Amino acid sequence: MKLKLHVWRQPNKDQAGAMKDYAVEGVSEHMSFLEMMDTLNEQLMNKGEEPVAFDHDCREGICGSCSMVINGLPHGGHKGVTVCQLHMRHFKDGDEIFIEPWRAKAFPVLKDLVVDRAAFDRIVASGGYVSVATGGAPDANALPIPKKEADLSMDAAACIGCGACVAACKNASAMLFTAAKASHLNHLPQGQPERFERVKNMSMQMDAEGFGTCTNLSQCEAVCPKEISVRVIAEFNADLIKAQVKG
Amino acid sequence: MADAMELKRDTAGESLLGSLTRFFMSAVGSKVVMAATGLGLFLFVVGHLAGNLLAYVGRDAFNAYAIALKSNAILLWGARSALLIGFPLHILTAIRTVQLNRAARPVPYAFDNKSPARTAAKTMMLSGLVVMFYFLYHLAHFTWRITGPQPVTLLPDGNFDAYSMLVMGFQQPLISLIYIGAQVLLAAHLSHGVYSMFQHLGFWGTKWTPFLKKTALVAGYGLCAAFASIPLAVLLGIIKP
Ligand code: FES
């Protein structure tokens, strides 16, 4: 099939960008969205033009590198799917597609569709870990954890840190990411000793990075490729309130 | 080694006031302020409605309520503090967080953000703004009595005839229309706010949250219908002068 693309092109962090139109040919419905982008880039290189820069790594939905807003929806808006797993069968010949980077002050565009997500790393570095020596792998079930708690922790741990939550949010808030990174620890015994310091530090770092504030629109939950629930946000808030009371 | 890795206590040694101020200025803390003041204002609205509905009982019941509200210090100051503390904090925090949110996305999307969300939830600032202006007009009419038709005679016992003021006001279709319009926007505001405040305050449950979302819709639009019924009843002659 043939597609009409509108792609954000920006040479680097300091220069302004703009949407540019491209026609891409020979796209098969069996391709993934990223393979379609590869096809576009081949065609661009054959013409001697600069290929479109975009992030990708695993191409199987687990690394969180790929990041494109497609027709106003991060990762294209299909339930539980990253761009790399988005198939071209969802599009038809002649479709017009708008492709943009994540848009947030805290995620500056480095080039074209590639944004700098180091703000997420700094949030994790501020408290998204446990500082106990974990040693070697313990025997299974040596540390009893109720199934319900383990499940809540695992659901939050599914976060691949792609940043679609920020991209989707009307307010460019990073609450879903930050809260998920706290929740997966806060549901385990190892996370308890530093539970309140963790949420305090992470919340401060989140603010310092210049993300917006949550208005409970749940747009993050709707687009999250790992379908993480805004439950984690309520937990994060509850822990911060408790942290305040406990001093 | 464990020492070097220990989660550093960034906030250790802070005074209580210092840490509270920092908290309430933070992204999450400001939402706690929004939620707490929102809850106070919501309770005020519920109480206000309960009083208004006495108009259906009759002149004496409604006037007795109006007098009780003025003479009972607990009721009066309860209501006043919900407004005097709640309103400014709610509005100032809204302005601040909207500024933060706008600054958080300096370059807009070329293609409209299509991530799904309820329109009422996305337009809280707009509905809030309209309700605020309406609130000031409403005070001018019914509390300060500097606008709208006002009864000229006092009640036989010398008290102000609030019932007549209500009926005379709502007999004017324009005043009723503005009133009902403001109620619809208040309903939209509450249909998100009543759910949102619980989420901000950290309440979440697999059954509880969907229930709250429905409650917010019912509470918002139900209150609106109950409030709006009064001017309609006056216009239709059900509530008589
Ligand atoms: S490339 Fe790894 S998640 Fe898409």
Short mmCIF file of C-alpha atoms and ligand atoms in Angstrom, two decimals:
data_model
loop_
_atom_site.label_atom_id
_atom_site.label_comp_id
_atom_site.label_asym_id
_atom_site.label_seq_id
_atom_site.Cartn_x
_atom_site.Cartn_y
_atom_site.Cartn_z
CA MET A 1 0.00 0.00 0.00
CA LYS A 2 0.85 3.67 -0.38
CA LEU A 3 0.70 6.05 2.53
CA LYS A 4 0.89 9.78 3.04
CA LEU A 5 2.97 10.60 6.09
CA HIS A 6 3.38 13.81 8.04
CA VAL A 7 6.50 13.41 10.13
CA TRP A 8 8.09 15.74 12.67
CA ARG A 9 11.58 16.65 11.51
CA GLN A 10 13.94 18.47 13.80
CA PRO A 11 17.69 18.54 13.13
CA ASN A 12 18.73 18.79 16.77
CA LYS A 13 17.77 19.92 20.25
CA ASP A 14 18.41 23.60 19.62
CA GLN A 15 16.86 24.09 16.21
CA ALA A 16 13.15 24.37 15.63
CA GLY A 17 11.33 21.51 13.95
CA ALA A 18 8.36 21.20 11.64
CA MET A 19 6.01 18.61 10.18
CA LYS A 20 7.15 17.36 6.74
CA ASP A 21 5.13 15.41 4.20
CA TYR A 22 6.32 12.14 2.69
CA ALA A 23 4.78 9.55 0.41
CA VAL A 24 5.86 6.02 1.19
CA GLU A 25 5.28 3.14 -1.20
CA GLY A 26 5.47 -0.63 -1.04
CA VAL A 27 4.17 -0.97 2.53
CA SER A 28 2.84 -4.44 3.30
CA GLU A 29 0.11 -5.00 5.87
CA HIS A 30 2.37 -7.62 7.49
CA MET A 31 4.93 -4.98 8.41
CA SER A 32 5.13 -3.45 11.83
CA PHE A 33 4.88 0.31 12.09
CA LEU A 34 8.64 0.52 12.61
CA GLU A 35 9.25 -1.59 9.49
CA MET A 36 7.10 0.89 7.62
CA MET A 37 9.38 3.64 8.99
CA ASP A 38 12.41 1.58 7.85
CA THR A 39 10.87 1.43 4.38
CA LEU A 40 10.41 5.19 4.40
CA ASN A 41 14.02 5.66 5.49
CA GLU A 42 15.32 3.40 2.70
CA GLN A 43 13.38 5.43 0.19
CA LEU A 44 14.72 8.64 1.69
CA MET A 45 18.32 7.39 1.64
CA ASN A 46 17.95 6.26 -1.98
CA LYS A 47 17.01 9.83 -2.77
CA GLY A 48 19.99 11.08 -0.80
CA GLU A 49 17.86 12.54 1.99
CA GLU A 50 18.44 12.30 5.71
CA PRO A 51 16.50 9.33 7.21
CA VAL A 52 14.01 9.94 10.02
CA ALA A 53 15.60 9.31 13.42
CA PHE A 54 13.46 7.28 15.82
CA ASP A 55 14.12 5.22 18.92
CA HIS A 56 13.82 1.43 18.81
CA ASP A 57 15.61 -1.54 20.26
CA CYS A 58 13.89 -4.81 21.11
CA ARG A 59 11.04 -4.45 18.62
CA GLU A 60 9.04 -6.88 20.73
CA GLY A 61 7.35 -4.55 23.19
CA ILE A 62 9.60 -4.99 26.20
CA CYS A 63 12.30 -2.34 26.15
CA GLY A 64 10.22 0.83 25.98
CA SER A 65 12.44 2.52 23.43
CA CYS A 66 9.98 3.04 20.63
CA SER A 67 7.98 6.20 21.06
CA MET A 68 5.79 7.85 18.47
CA VAL A 69 2.51 9.67 18.67
CA ILE A 70 0.46 8.41 15.75
CA ASN A 71 -2.56 10.46 14.75
CA GLY A 72 -2.73 11.99 18.23
CA LEU A 73 -2.32 8.71 20.10
CA PRO A 74 0.91 7.51 21.73
CA HIS A 75 1.88 4.11 20.26
CA GLY A 76 -1.10 4.46 17.93
CA GLY A 77 -3.71 3.85 20.62
CA HIS A 78 -4.28 0.11 20.32
CA LYS A 79 -4.81 -1.61 23.65
CA GLY A 80 -1.62 -2.92 25.20
CA VAL A 81 0.56 -2.32 22.14
CA THR A 82 3.82 -0.44 21.58
CA VAL A 83 4.66 1.13 18.20
CA CYS A 84 7.03 -1.71 17.42
CA GLN A 85 4.16 -4.17 17.81
CA LEU A 86 1.66 -2.06 15.93
CA HIS A 87 0.84 -3.74 12.64
CA MET A 88 0.25 -1.99 9.37
CA ARG A 89 -2.91 -4.04 8.87
CA HIS A 90 -4.59 -1.39 11.02
CA PHE A 91 -4.07 1.04 8.14
CA LYS A 92 -5.29 0.99 4.59
CA ASP A 93 -3.98 2.16 1.24
CA GLY A 94 -4.00 5.91 0.89
CA ASP A 95 -4.17 6.63 4.63
CA GLU A 96 -2.72 9.84 5.95
CA ILE A 97 -0.68 9.39 9.12
CA PHE A 98 0.68 12.06 11.47
CA ILE A 99 3.80 10.95 13.34
CA GLU A 100 5.15 13.07 16.17
CA PRO A 101 7.54 12.68 19.09
CA TRP A 102 6.42 12.64 22.74
CA ARG A 103 5.71 16.27 23.58
CA ALA A 104 6.78 17.46 27.00
CA LYS A 105 9.16 20.04 28.35
CA ALA A 106 10.81 17.30 30.39
CA PHE A 107 11.34 15.24 27.21
CA PRO A 108 13.32 17.54 24.90
CA VAL A 109 13.48 16.39 21.28
CA LEU A 110 17.03 15.34 20.40
CA LYS A 111 16.36 14.69 16.73
CA ASP A 112 13.17 14.07 14.71
CA LEU A 113 11.19 11.54 16.76
CA VAL A 114 13.88 10.85 19.35
CA VAL A 115 13.34 12.47 22.75
CA ASP A 116 15.59 12.56 25.79
CA ARG A 117 13.90 10.55 28.55
CA ALA A 118 16.68 10.93 31.12
CA ALA A 119 14.15 12.69 33.36
CA PHE A 120 12.67 9.23 34.01
CA ASP A 121 16.10 7.88 34.97
CA ARG A 122 16.57 10.71 37.44
CA ILE A 123 13.17 10.00 39.01
CA VAL A 124 14.14 6.35 39.48
CA ALA A 125 17.56 7.37 40.79
CA SER A 126 15.86 9.56 43.40
CA GLY A 127 14.10 6.63 45.05
CA GLY A 128 12.97 3.90 42.68
CA TYR A 129 15.15 1.25 44.27
CA VAL A 130 15.78 -0.55 47.56
CA SER A 131 19.09 -0.04 49.27
CA VAL A 132 19.40 -3.47 50.86
CA ALA A 133 22.07 -5.93 49.85
CA THR A 134 20.01 -8.54 48.05
CA GLY A 135 22.74 -11.19 47.82
CA GLY A 136 22.25 -14.24 45.64
CA ALA A 137 18.89 -15.52 44.47
CA PRO A 138 16.94 -16.72 47.53
CA ASP A 139 15.01 -19.98 47.62
CA ALA A 140 11.56 -19.68 46.12
CA ASN A 141 8.97 -18.67 48.73
CA ALA A 142 11.62 -18.19 51.42
CA LEU A 143 10.04 -14.80 51.90
CA PRO A 144 6.27 -15.23 51.99
CA ILE A 145 4.37 -12.60 50.02
CA PRO A 146 0.58 -12.82 49.67
CA LYS A 147 -0.50 -13.55 46.11
CA LYS A 148 -2.59 -10.37 45.99
CA GLU A 149 0.37 -8.17 46.92
CA ALA A 150 2.68 -9.99 44.51
CA ASP A 151 0.17 -9.42 41.72
CA LEU A 152 -0.17 -5.70 42.49
CA SER A 153 3.60 -5.39 42.50
CA MET A 154 3.96 -7.30 39.24
CA ASP A 155 1.29 -5.23 37.51
CA ALA A 156 3.20 -2.06 38.35
CA ALA A 157 6.53 -3.67 37.48
CA ALA A 158 5.26 -4.21 33.94
CA CYS A 159 6.11 -0.55 33.26
CA ILE A 160 8.71 -0.34 30.48
CA GLY A 161 9.30 3.37 31.04
CA CYS A 162 8.39 4.35 27.49
CA GLY A 163 6.79 7.65 28.52
CA ALA A 164 3.51 7.22 26.61
CA CYS A 165 1.71 8.26 29.81
CA VAL A 166 3.38 11.66 29.69
CA ALA A 167 2.80 11.97 25.95
CA ALA A 168 -0.91 11.20 26.32
CA CYS A 169 -1.59 13.36 29.34
CA LYS A 170 -3.21 16.72 28.63
CA ASN A 171 -0.97 18.05 31.40
CA ALA A 172 2.19 16.13 30.46
CA SER A 173 2.18 14.64 33.95
CA ALA A 174 4.50 11.77 34.84
CA MET A 175 2.37 10.45 37.67
CA LEU A 176 1.65 7.05 36.15
CA PHE A 177 5.31 6.31 35.52
CA THR A 178 6.53 7.66 38.85
CA ALA A 179 3.82 5.93 40.83
CA ALA A 180 4.35 2.62 39.01
CA LYS A 181 8.04 2.74 39.87
CA ALA A 182 7.17 3.27 43.53
CA SER A 183 4.28 0.80 43.60
CA HIS A 184 6.20 -2.25 42.42
CA LEU A 185 8.53 -1.82 45.40
CA ASN A 186 5.94 -0.63 47.89
CA HIS A 187 3.96 -3.87 47.59
CA LEU A 188 6.93 -6.01 48.57
CA PRO A 189 8.49 -6.49 52.01
CA GLN A 190 11.85 -5.26 50.71
CA GLY A 191 10.29 -1.95 49.80
CA GLN A 192 8.83 -1.20 53.23
CA PRO A 193 11.74 0.33 55.17
CA GLU A 194 12.19 3.17 52.71
CA ARG A 195 8.60 3.40 51.54
CA PHE A 196 7.90 6.97 52.61
CA GLU A 197 11.32 8.42 51.78
CA ARG A 198 10.95 6.82 48.39
CA VAL A 199 7.68 8.53 47.47
CA LYS A 200 8.84 11.88 48.88
CA ASN A 201 12.07 11.88 46.90
CA MET A 202 10.46 10.65 43.70
CA SER A 203 7.72 13.24 43.92
CA MET A 204 10.25 16.04 44.40
CA GLN A 205 12.32 14.86 41.46
CA MET A 206 9.21 14.55 39.28
CA ASP A 207 8.34 18.18 40.03
CA ALA A 208 11.90 19.35 39.45
CA GLU A 209 11.88 17.82 35.97
CA GLY A 210 9.00 20.07 34.93
CA PHE A 211 6.24 17.53 34.38
CA GLY A 212 2.64 18.73 34.76
CA THR A 213 0.17 17.87 37.50
CA CYS A 214 -2.39 15.08 37.43
CA THR A 215 -6.06 15.92 36.86
CA ASN A 216 -7.28 12.30 36.86
CA LEU A 217 -8.16 12.18 33.20
CA SER A 218 -6.78 8.60 33.01
CA GLN A 219 -5.45 9.25 29.51
CA CYS A 220 -2.22 7.63 30.71
CA GLU A 221 -4.01 4.42 31.66
CA ALA A 222 -5.81 4.37 28.31
CA VAL A 223 -2.61 4.46 26.25
CA CYS A 224 -0.20 2.57 28.50
CA PRO A 225 1.13 -0.36 26.44
CA LYS A 226 1.40 -2.33 29.68
CA GLU A 227 -2.11 -1.30 30.77
CA ILE A 228 -0.96 -0.02 34.14
CA SER A 229 -3.87 1.21 36.22
CA VAL A 230 -4.18 4.67 37.78
CA ARG A 231 -4.49 2.64 40.98
CA VAL A 232 -0.76 3.24 41.39
CA ILE A 233 -1.33 7.01 41.38
CA ALA A 234 -3.87 6.80 44.22
CA GLU A 235 -1.39 4.66 46.17
CA PHE A 236 1.40 7.14 45.55
CA ASN A 237 -0.78 10.02 46.77
CA ALA A 238 -1.90 8.05 49.82
CA ASP A 239 1.72 7.25 50.69
CA LEU A 240 2.76 10.88 50.29
CA ILE A 241 -0.06 11.98 52.58
CA LYS A 242 0.96 9.34 55.13
CA ALA A 243 4.59 10.38 54.77
CA GLN A 244 3.52 13.91 55.63
CA VAL A 245 1.66 12.80 58.73
CA LYS A 246 4.50 10.60 59.89
CA GLY A 247 6.95 13.48 59.41
CA MET B 1 28.40 -0.49 50.63
CA ALA B 2 24.87 -0.55 51.89
CA ASP B 3 25.56 2.88 53.33
CA ALA B 4 26.56 4.43 50.08
CA MET B 5 23.46 3.08 48.40
CA GLU B 6 21.05 4.05 51.14
CA LEU B 7 18.05 5.99 49.94
CA LYS B 8 19.05 9.46 50.95
CA ARG B 9 16.71 11.34 53.21
CA ASP B 10 16.43 14.53 51.18
CA THR B 11 13.90 15.97 53.57
CA ALA B 12 15.45 15.00 56.89
CA GLY B 13 15.68 17.77 59.49
CA GLU B 14 12.96 19.89 57.93
CA SER B 15 10.58 21.74 60.26
CA LEU B 16 6.93 20.70 60.26
CA LEU B 17 5.85 23.97 58.69
CA GLY B 18 8.61 23.78 56.11
CA SER B 19 7.74 20.26 55.09
CA LEU B 20 4.00 21.00 54.96
CA THR B 21 4.56 24.07 52.80
CA ARG B 22 6.79 22.11 50.47
CA PHE B 23 4.22 19.36 50.28
CA PHE B 24 1.29 21.64 49.54
CA MET B 25 3.29 23.38 46.80
CA SER B 26 4.24 20.07 45.15
CA ALA B 27 2.32 18.57 42.24
CA VAL B 28 0.64 15.96 44.42
CA GLY B 29 0.22 18.26 47.43
CA SER B 30 -1.52 20.93 45.39
CA LYS B 31 -3.96 18.26 44.25
CA VAL B 32 -4.56 17.34 47.87
CA VAL B 33 -5.44 21.00 48.43
CA MET B 34 -7.77 20.93 45.40
CA ALA B 35 -9.44 17.77 46.67
CA ALA B 36 -9.84 18.89 50.29
CA THR B 37 -11.19 22.33 49.38
CA GLY B 38 -13.31 20.73 46.67
CA LEU B 39 -14.81 18.41 49.25
CA GLY B 40 -15.59 21.36 51.54
CA LEU B 41 -17.21 23.29 48.72
CA PHE B 42 -19.16 20.22 47.63
CA LEU B 43 -20.53 19.75 51.14
CA PHE B 44 -21.49 23.42 51.14
CA VAL B 45 -23.39 22.95 47.88
CA VAL B 46 -25.23 19.93 49.30
CA GLY B 47 -26.21 21.88 52.42
CA HIS B 48 -27.25 24.84 50.29
CA LEU B 49 -29.50 22.61 48.21
CA ALA B 50 -31.12 21.11 51.29
CA GLY B 51 -32.02 24.63 52.41
CA ASN B 52 -33.26 25.68 48.97
CA LEU B 53 -35.59 22.72 48.73
CA LEU B 54 -37.48 24.12 51.71
CA ALA B 55 -38.96 26.56 49.20
CA TYR B 56 -41.24 23.70 48.20
CA VAL B 57 -42.49 23.42 51.79
CA GLY B 58 -43.55 27.03 51.87
CA ARG B 59 -42.79 30.60 52.85
CA ASP B 60 -42.59 29.98 56.59
CA ALA B 61 -40.27 26.98 56.39
CA PHE B 62 -37.95 28.73 53.95
CA ASN B 63 -37.81 31.95 55.95
CA ALA B 64 -37.28 30.06 59.19
CA TYR B 65 -34.28 28.38 57.55
CA ALA B 66 -32.94 31.71 56.30
CA ILE B 67 -33.22 33.18 59.78
CA ALA B 68 -31.71 30.11 61.44
CA LEU B 69 -28.76 30.26 59.04
CA LYS B 70 -28.08 33.87 59.99
CA SER B 71 -28.55 33.50 63.72
CA ASN B 72 -26.87 30.13 64.25
CA ALA B 73 -23.17 30.88 64.56
CA ILE B 74 -22.06 27.31 63.86
CA LEU B 75 -24.09 27.02 60.68
CA LEU B 76 -23.18 30.47 59.49
CA TRP B 77 -19.45 30.22 60.15
CA GLY B 78 -19.35 26.63 58.94
CA ALA B 79 -20.73 27.77 55.64
CA ARG B 80 -18.65 30.94 55.56
CA SER B 81 -15.40 29.17 56.29
CA ALA B 82 -16.10 26.57 53.59
CA LEU B 83 -16.38 29.50 51.21
CA LEU B 84 -13.82 31.92 52.60
CA ILE B 85 -11.09 29.31 52.94
CA GLY B 86 -12.20 26.84 50.30
CA PHE B 87 -12.82 29.18 47.40
CA PRO B 88 -9.57 31.17 47.40
CA LEU B 89 -7.43 28.07 47.93
CA HIS B 90 -9.31 26.10 45.29
CA ILE B 91 -9.01 28.91 42.76
CA LEU B 92 -5.40 29.86 43.48
CA THR B 93 -4.30 26.23 43.32
CA ALA B 94 -6.20 25.78 40.06
CA ILE B 95 -4.45 28.77 38.52
CA ARG B 96 -1.06 27.58 39.71
CA THR B 97 -1.44 24.03 38.49
CA VAL B 98 -2.84 25.09 35.14
CA GLN B 99 0.24 27.26 34.69
CA LEU B 100 2.47 24.30 35.58
CA ASN B 101 0.55 22.09 33.16
CA ARG B 102 0.79 24.57 30.30
CA ALA B 103 4.51 25.01 30.91
CA ALA B 104 4.93 21.23 30.88
CA ARG B 105 4.10 21.07 27.16
CA PRO B 106 5.62 24.10 25.43
CA VAL B 107 5.36 22.64 21.90
CA PRO B 108 1.80 21.49 21.15
CA TYR B 109 0.89 18.46 19.06
CA ALA B 110 0.33 19.13 15.37
CA PHE B 111 -2.40 16.50 15.35
CA ASP B 112 -4.90 16.96 18.20
CA ASN B 113 -4.20 14.83 21.27
CA LYS B 114 -6.73 12.03 20.89
CA SER B 115 -6.00 10.22 24.14
CA PRO B 116 -9.46 9.51 25.52
CA ALA B 117 -10.86 11.51 28.45
CA ARG B 118 -14.27 12.89 29.39
CA THR B 119 -14.87 16.41 28.08
CA ALA B 120 -16.20 17.53 31.46
CA ALA B 121 -12.93 16.35 33.01
CA LYS B 122 -10.80 18.18 30.47
CA THR B 123 -12.66 21.47 30.90
CA MET B 124 -12.62 21.83 34.68
CA MET B 125 -10.96 25.24 34.44
CA LEU B 126 -13.67 26.55 32.13
CA SER B 127 -16.61 25.18 34.13
CA GLY B 128 -14.96 26.36 37.34
CA LEU B 129 -14.46 29.85 35.96
CA VAL B 130 -18.08 30.19 34.88
CA VAL B 131 -19.30 28.89 38.24
CA MET B 132 -17.04 31.38 40.02
CA PHE B 133 -18.41 34.36 38.09
CA TYR B 134 -21.91 33.08 38.62
CA PHE B 135 -21.20 32.69 42.34
CA LEU B 136 -20.22 36.37 42.61
CA TYR B 137 -23.36 37.45 40.77
CA HIS B 138 -25.40 35.10 42.97
CA LEU B 139 -23.95 36.68 46.12
CA ALA B 140 -24.69 40.15 44.74
CA HIS B 141 -28.29 39.13 44.18
CA PHE B 142 -29.22 36.97 47.14
CA THR B 143 -26.68 37.83 49.84
CA TRP B 144 -25.65 41.44 49.34
CA ARG B 145 -28.97 42.27 47.63
CA ILE B 146 -27.47 44.90 45.37
CA THR B 147 -29.01 43.55 42.18
CA GLY B 148 -32.21 41.82 41.11
CA PRO B 149 -35.70 42.52 42.40
CA GLN B 150 -35.86 42.81 46.20
CA PRO B 151 -38.98 42.73 48.44
CA VAL B 152 -39.76 46.16 49.91
CA THR B 153 -41.73 45.06 52.95
CA LEU B 154 -40.40 43.11 55.90
CA LEU B 155 -42.17 40.10 57.39
CA PRO B 156 -44.68 40.84 60.20
CA ASP B 157 -42.01 39.74 62.73
CA GLY B 158 -39.58 42.26 61.31
CA ASN B 159 -37.35 39.75 59.52
CA PHE B 160 -36.28 39.89 55.88
CA ASP B 161 -38.59 37.97 53.52
CA ALA B 162 -36.07 35.70 51.80
CA TYR B 163 -38.83 33.59 50.28
CA SER B 164 -40.26 36.55 48.40
CA MET B 165 -36.80 37.51 47.22
CA LEU B 166 -36.33 34.02 45.79
CA VAL B 167 -39.69 33.98 44.05
CA MET B 168 -39.39 37.54 42.71
CA GLY B 169 -35.93 36.77 41.34
CA PHE B 170 -36.89 33.57 39.59
CA GLN B 171 -40.04 35.08 38.13
CA GLN B 172 -37.63 36.87 35.81
CA PRO B 173 -36.91 34.36 33.04
CA LEU B 174 -33.43 35.77 32.39
CA ILE B 175 -32.35 35.32 36.02
CA SER B 176 -33.73 31.78 36.00
CA LEU B 177 -31.97 31.01 32.74
CA ILE B 178 -28.60 32.23 34.01
CA TYR B 179 -29.15 30.23 37.20
CA ILE B 180 -29.95 27.02 35.34
CA GLY B 181 -27.04 27.53 32.94
CA ALA B 182 -24.62 27.91 35.85
CA GLN B 183 -26.06 24.75 37.41
CA VAL B 184 -25.33 22.74 34.27
CA LEU B 185 -21.69 23.81 34.38
CA LEU B 186 -21.51 23.13 38.10
CA ALA B 187 -22.88 19.67 37.33
CA ALA B 188 -20.18 19.07 34.73
CA HIS B 189 -17.55 20.26 37.23
CA LEU B 190 -18.83 17.99 39.98
CA SER B 191 -19.30 15.02 37.65
CA HIS B 192 -15.51 14.84 37.48
CA GLY B 193 -14.57 16.56 40.73
CA VAL B 194 -16.49 14.29 43.06
CA TYR B 195 -14.63 11.26 41.68
CA SER B 196 -11.33 13.05 41.23
CA MET B 197 -11.05 14.24 44.83
CA PHE B 198 -11.08 10.70 46.14
CA GLN B 199 -8.41 9.65 43.66
CA HIS B 200 -6.24 12.63 44.70
CA LEU B 201 -6.69 11.77 48.36
CA GLY B 202 -5.48 8.26 47.66
CA PHE B 203 -8.68 6.21 47.70
CA TRP B 204 -8.80 3.55 45.05
CA GLY B 205 -10.51 0.17 44.85
CA THR B 206 -11.50 -2.25 42.12
CA LYS B 207 -15.15 -1.87 43.08
CA TRP B 208 -14.92 1.47 44.89
CA THR B 209 -13.49 3.51 42.00
CA PRO B 210 -16.10 2.60 39.34
CA PHE B 211 -18.75 3.22 42.00
CA LEU B 212 -17.28 6.66 42.74
CA LYS B 213 -17.23 7.55 39.06
CA LYS B 214 -20.94 6.77 38.82
CA THR B 215 -21.64 8.55 42.09
CA ALA B 216 -19.93 11.66 40.75
CA LEU B 217 -22.14 11.66 37.67
CA VAL B 218 -25.30 11.09 39.68
CA ALA B 219 -24.33 13.62 42.36
CA GLY B 220 -23.31 16.28 39.84
CA TYR B 221 -26.28 16.08 37.54
CA GLY B 222 -28.71 15.16 40.33
CA LEU B 223 -27.78 18.26 42.32
CA CYS B 224 -28.06 20.32 39.17
CA ALA B 225 -31.56 18.99 38.48
CA ALA B 226 -32.67 19.63 42.05
CA PHE B 227 -31.31 23.19 42.06
CA ALA B 228 -32.71 23.94 38.61
CA SER B 229 -36.13 22.62 39.57
CA ILE B 230 -36.66 25.61 41.87
CA PRO B 231 -36.61 28.42 39.27
CA LEU B 232 -38.64 26.16 36.97
CA ALA B 233 -41.18 25.60 39.75
CA VAL B 234 -41.39 29.35 40.29
CA LEU B 235 -41.87 30.03 36.57
CA LEU B 236 -44.52 27.30 36.34
CA GLY B 237 -46.31 28.64 39.39
CA ILE B 238 -45.71 25.55 41.54
CA ILE B 239 -43.80 27.69 44.04
CA LYS B 240 -46.20 30.59 44.54
CA PRO B 241 -45.42 34.16 45.56
S1 FES C 1 11.30 -1.26 20.48
FE1 FES C 1 11.33 -2.17 22.44
S2 FES C 1 9.33 -1.75 23.12
FE2 FES C 1 9.23 -1.08 21.07
#
